Amino acid sequence: MIGKIEELIQRYPLLSSNQGEIYKAYELMKTSYEDRGKLLVAGNGGSASDAEHIVGELMKGFKLPRRMDEALGERFIAIDDACGAELADKLQNALPAIALTSHTSLNTAFLNDVDGKLCFAQQVNGYGMKGDVFMAMSTSGNSENILYAAITAKAKGLKVIGLTGKGGGKLASLADVMIAVDEEETYRAQELHVPVYHCLCLMLEEYFFGK
C-alpha cells in the first residue's frame, strides 16, 4: 500500500506533505470496513461531485474484478434459475459508501421544514453508526453544513476524515485525520483531492479484493 502512495507523490509532488495523513485515512477506512462499517461522504459544489465520484469507485469495481462469492451466487440461482445466474455473473462486491449529497427529496424537505445547513448532519444522525467513517470535504474547511455534520459524526462515534485546502480551517479541530492539501484556491485544491481519494480507493480495493 505504501507503494501506491509513493507513486501518488511522484505524480503529484505537492502532496508530499500529506502522505502520512493519506495512509492514516486508509487505515481508518480499512478498519471500518473490516468491522462491517461504511463510509459517509459529503461536500458542496465541486466537492459534492467528488462525493459521488468516491462512492462510484467504492461501490463497484475500480481497477480489479470483484466477483461475487460462489455461495451467494448459488443462493441467487436457487431462488430463480435464469435471473439468479445473471446476478451471480454480473453483480460485484462493494465497499459500502453513501454520498449525502444525492438525496434531493430528503435534503430539500429538511431545508424547507427545519434548517438547510443541518441537512448533512441529519443524514449522519440517521445513517451513522459507531465505527463508520465520515469523509468531510470542504476546500476552506469552514463550510457550515460540513462542520455540523462532522460534530454529529463525532458525537455518534464515527471517525472523521477531513479533505480540505491549505490550513484545514475549523474542520482541522474536528477531524481524526486531516488531509489539507497545499493549495488555497478552491479549484486547485479540488484538483489535488481527486488523486488523493483515487489513491485511497485503489489501496482499499487492493486490500479487500486483490487476492
GROMACS .gro file of C-alpha atoms in nm:
model
  211
    1MET     CA    1   0.000   0.000   0.000
    2ILE     CA    2   0.291   0.234   0.069
    3GLY     CA    3   0.389   0.186  -0.296
    4LYS     CA    4   0.064   0.340  -0.417
    5ILE     CA    5   0.122   0.647  -0.200
    6GLU     CA    6   0.480   0.675  -0.327
    7GLU     CA    7   0.351   0.660  -0.685
    8LEU     CA    8   0.096   0.928  -0.598
    9ILE     CA    9   0.369   1.158  -0.463
   10GLN     CA   10   0.584   1.103  -0.771
   11ARG     CA   11   0.297   1.217  -0.991
   12TYR     CA   12   0.180   1.496  -0.758
   13PRO     CA   13   0.479   1.630  -0.561
   14LEU     CA   14   0.259   1.895  -0.393
   15LEU     CA   15   0.104   1.611  -0.192
   16SER     CA   16   0.435   1.507  -0.033
   17SER     CA   17   0.344   1.671   0.298
   18ASN     CA   18   0.015   1.477   0.306
   19GLN     CA   19   0.143   1.122   0.260
   20GLY     CA   20   0.135   1.032   0.631
   21GLU     CA   21  -0.224   1.151   0.668
   22ILE     CA   22  -0.330   0.972   0.349
   23TYR     CA   23  -0.204   0.646   0.496
   24LYS     CA   24  -0.382   0.717   0.827
   25ALA     CA   25  -0.705   0.781   0.635
   26TYR     CA   26  -0.663   0.450   0.455
   27GLU     CA   27  -0.613   0.270   0.787
   28LEU     CA   28  -0.927   0.429   0.935
   29MET     CA   29  -1.135   0.326   0.635
   30LYS     CA   30  -0.986  -0.023   0.622
   31THR     CA   31  -1.058  -0.082   0.991
   32SER     CA   32  -1.414   0.040   0.949
   33TYR     CA   33  -1.477  -0.191   0.653
   34GLU     CA   34  -1.322  -0.485   0.836
   35ASP     CA   35  -1.573  -0.421   1.117
   36ARG     CA   36  -1.865  -0.406   0.870
   37GLY     CA   37  -1.879  -0.027   0.879
   38LYS     CA   38  -1.948   0.213   0.595
   39LEU     CA   39  -1.833   0.545   0.457
   40LEU     CA   40  -2.049   0.857   0.458
   41VAL     CA   41  -1.918   1.142   0.244
   42ALA     CA   42  -2.036   1.496   0.173
   43GLY     CA   43  -1.924   1.824   0.020
   44ASN     CA   44  -2.058   2.130  -0.159
   45GLY     CA   45  -2.037   2.231  -0.525
   46GLY     CA   46  -1.745   2.054  -0.692
   47SER     CA   47  -1.686   1.860  -0.370
   48ALA     CA   48  -2.043   1.728  -0.395
   49SER     CA   49  -1.948   1.582  -0.732
   50ASP     CA   50  -1.634   1.438  -0.571
   51ALA     CA   51  -1.850   1.274  -0.303
   52GLU     CA   52  -2.048   1.095  -0.575
   53HIS     CA   53  -1.723   1.004  -0.753
   54ILE     CA   54  -1.578   0.839  -0.442
   55VAL     CA   55  -1.893   0.633  -0.392
   56GLY     CA   56  -1.874   0.518  -0.753
   57GLU     CA   57  -1.519   0.389  -0.707
   58LEU     CA   58  -1.601   0.204  -0.383
   59MET     CA   59  -1.939   0.052  -0.464
   60LYS     CA   60  -1.828  -0.129  -0.782
   61GLY     CA   61  -1.508  -0.250  -0.942
   62PHE     CA   62  -1.248   0.026  -0.986
   63LYS     CA   63  -0.936  -0.145  -1.124
   64LEU     CA   64  -0.983  -0.504  -1.009
   65PRO     CA   65  -1.255  -0.763  -1.070
   66ARG     CA   66  -1.484  -0.812  -0.771
   67ARG     CA   67  -1.657  -1.142  -0.832
   68MET     CA   68  -1.943  -1.235  -0.601
   69ASP     CA   69  -1.893  -1.520  -0.356
   70GLU     CA   70  -1.989  -1.855  -0.505
   71ALA     CA   71  -2.217  -1.938  -0.213
   72LEU     CA   72  -2.419  -1.620  -0.267
   73GLY     CA   73  -2.436  -1.690  -0.639
   74GLU     CA   74  -2.579  -2.033  -0.565
   75ARG     CA   75  -2.847  -1.875  -0.345
   76PHE     CA   76  -2.943  -1.642  -0.630
   77ILE     CA   77  -2.981  -1.940  -0.865
   78ALA     CA   78  -3.180  -2.137  -0.606
   79ILE     CA   79  -3.436  -1.854  -0.597
   80ASP     CA   80  -3.459  -1.808  -0.975
   81ASP     CA   81  -3.251  -2.010  -1.218
   82ALA     CA   82  -3.225  -1.761  -1.507
   83CYS     CA   83  -3.222  -1.431  -1.320
   84GLY     CA   84  -3.008  -1.581  -1.046
   85ALA     CA   85  -2.742  -1.691  -1.294
   86GLU     CA   86  -2.724  -1.339  -1.437
   87LEU     CA   87  -2.698  -1.185  -1.090
   88ALA     CA   88  -2.424  -1.429  -0.994
   89ASP     CA   89  -2.234  -1.344  -1.312
   90LYS     CA   90  -2.267  -0.965  -1.313
   91LEU     CA   91  -2.304  -0.835  -0.957
   92GLN     CA   92  -1.983  -0.713  -0.793
   93ASN     CA   93  -1.865  -0.699  -0.434
   94ALA     CA   94  -1.888  -0.349  -0.287
   95LEU     CA   95  -1.735  -0.137  -0.013
   96PRO     CA   96  -2.044   0.034   0.135
   97ALA     CA   97  -2.044   0.410   0.082
   98ILE     CA   98  -2.318   0.675   0.078
   99ALA     CA   99  -2.294   1.024  -0.071
  100LEU     CA  100  -2.509   1.251   0.146
  101THR     CA  101  -2.532   1.498  -0.141
  102SER     CA  102  -2.764   1.294  -0.361
  103HIS     CA  103  -3.080   1.267  -0.150
  104THR     CA  104  -3.266   1.558  -0.305
  105SER     CA  105  -3.611   1.497  -0.157
  106LEU     CA  106  -3.480   1.448   0.197
  107ASN     CA  107  -3.241   1.741   0.181
  108THR     CA  108  -3.492   1.985   0.035
  109ALA     CA  109  -3.760   1.874   0.281
  110PHE     CA  110  -3.524   1.926   0.574
  111LEU     CA  111  -3.415   2.262   0.430
  112ASN     CA  112  -3.778   2.374   0.398
  113ASP     CA  113  -3.910   2.227   0.724
  114VAL     CA  114  -3.615   2.264   0.962
  115ASP     CA  115  -3.277   2.417   0.867
  116GLY     CA  116  -3.084   2.375   0.542
  117LYS     CA  117  -2.739   2.393   0.697
  118LEU     CA  118  -2.818   2.082   0.903
  119CYS     CA  119  -2.917   1.859   0.607
  120PHE     CA  120  -2.593   1.659   0.614
  121ALA     CA  121  -2.598   1.643   0.994
  122GLN     CA  122  -2.947   1.492   0.978
  123GLN     CA  123  -2.826   1.221   0.742
  124VAL     CA  124  -2.522   1.145   0.958
  125ASN     CA  125  -2.760   1.119   1.253
  126GLY     CA  126  -2.982   0.878   1.060
  127TYR     CA  127  -2.722   0.665   0.882
  128GLY     CA  128  -2.417   0.689   1.105
  129MET     CA  129  -2.322   0.412   1.344
  130LYS     CA  130  -2.026   0.385   1.579
  131GLY     CA  131  -1.729   0.261   1.377
  132ASP     CA  132  -1.839   0.421   1.049
  133VAL     CA  133  -1.629   0.692   0.882
  134PHE     CA  134  -1.745   1.037   0.771
  135MET     CA  135  -1.535   1.200   0.499
  136ALA     CA  136  -1.589   1.575   0.524
  137MET     CA  137  -1.492   1.760   0.206
  138SER     CA  138  -1.452   2.138   0.218
  139THR     CA  139  -1.178   2.330   0.040
  140SER     CA  140  -1.192   2.605   0.305
  141GLY     CA  141  -1.253   2.371   0.596
  142ASN     CA  142  -1.519   2.617   0.713
  143SER     CA  143  -1.838   2.510   0.533
  144GLU     CA  144  -2.113   2.530   0.796
  145ASN     CA  145  -2.311   2.228   0.679
  146ILE     CA  146  -1.995   2.015   0.677
  147LEU     CA  147  -1.892   2.132   1.027
  148TYR     CA  148  -2.235   2.049   1.171
  149ALA     CA  149  -2.217   1.705   1.009
  150ALA     CA  150  -1.866   1.646   1.148
  151ILE     CA  151  -1.977   1.740   1.500
  152THR     CA  152  -2.271   1.498   1.468
  153ALA     CA  153  -2.039   1.225   1.343
  154LYS     CA  154  -1.800   1.262   1.636
  155ALA     CA  155  -2.089   1.264   1.885
  156LYS     CA  156  -2.216   0.935   1.738
  157GLY     CA  157  -1.876   0.761   1.747
  158LEU     CA  158  -1.780   0.791   1.380
  159LYS     CA  159  -1.426   0.871   1.272
  160VAL     CA  160  -1.390   1.191   1.071
  161ILE     CA  161  -1.154   1.237   0.776
  162GLY     CA  162  -1.117   1.595   0.660
  163LEU     CA  163  -1.025   1.668   0.298
  164THR     CA  164  -0.957   2.040   0.262
  165GLY     CA  165  -0.728   2.306   0.121
  166LYS     CA  166  -0.434   2.465   0.298
  167GLY     CA  167  -0.470   2.504   0.674
  168GLY     CA  168  -0.782   2.292   0.718
  169GLY     CA  169  -0.996   2.571   0.865
  170LYS     CA  170  -1.230   2.493   1.155
  171LEU     CA  171  -1.258   2.133   1.036
  172ALA     CA  172  -0.898   2.071   1.147
  173SER     CA  173  -1.007   2.067   1.514
  174LEU     CA  174  -1.281   1.810   1.445
  175ALA     CA  175  -1.105   1.564   1.214
  176ASP     CA  176  -0.937   1.244   1.336
  177VAL     CA  177  -0.732   1.261   1.016
  178MET     CA  178  -0.685   1.585   0.824
  179ILE     CA  179  -0.566   1.584   0.462
  180ALA     CA  180  -0.517   1.955   0.395
  181VAL     CA  181  -0.362   1.987   0.050
  182ASP     CA  182  -0.120   2.275  -0.004
  183GLU     CA  183  -0.349   2.494  -0.216
  184GLU     CA  184  -0.578   2.781  -0.112
  185GLU     CA  185  -0.763   2.842  -0.440
  186THR     CA  186  -1.079   2.626  -0.446
  187TYR     CA  187  -1.036   2.472  -0.788
  188ARG     CA  188  -0.668   2.397  -0.730
  189ALA     CA  189  -0.742   2.224  -0.400
  190GLN     CA  190  -1.012   2.017  -0.571
  191GLU     CA  191  -0.767   1.921  -0.845
  192LEU     CA  192  -0.550   1.761  -0.576
  193HIS     CA  193  -0.841   1.599  -0.394
  194VAL     CA  194  -0.915   1.371  -0.691
  195PRO     CA  195  -0.579   1.188  -0.690
  196VAL     CA  196  -0.593   1.165  -0.308
  197TYR     CA  197  -0.925   0.984  -0.299
  198HIS     CA  198  -0.837   0.777  -0.605
  199CYS     CA  199  -0.530   0.656  -0.414
  200LEU     CA  200  -0.743   0.570  -0.109
  201CYS     CA  201  -0.990   0.377  -0.325
  202LEU     CA  202  -0.710   0.190  -0.503
  203MET     CA  203  -0.549   0.087  -0.174
  204LEU     CA  204  -0.879  -0.029  -0.025
  205GLU     CA  205  -0.966  -0.228  -0.337
  206GLU     CA  206  -0.623  -0.391  -0.339
  207TYR     CA  207  -0.655  -0.489   0.029
  208PHE     CA  208  -1.005  -0.632   0.011
  209PHE     CA  209  -1.015  -0.773  -0.342
  210GLY     CA  210  -0.654  -0.806  -0.453
  211LYS     CA  211  -0.638  -1.173  -0.359
   0.00000   0.00000   0.00000
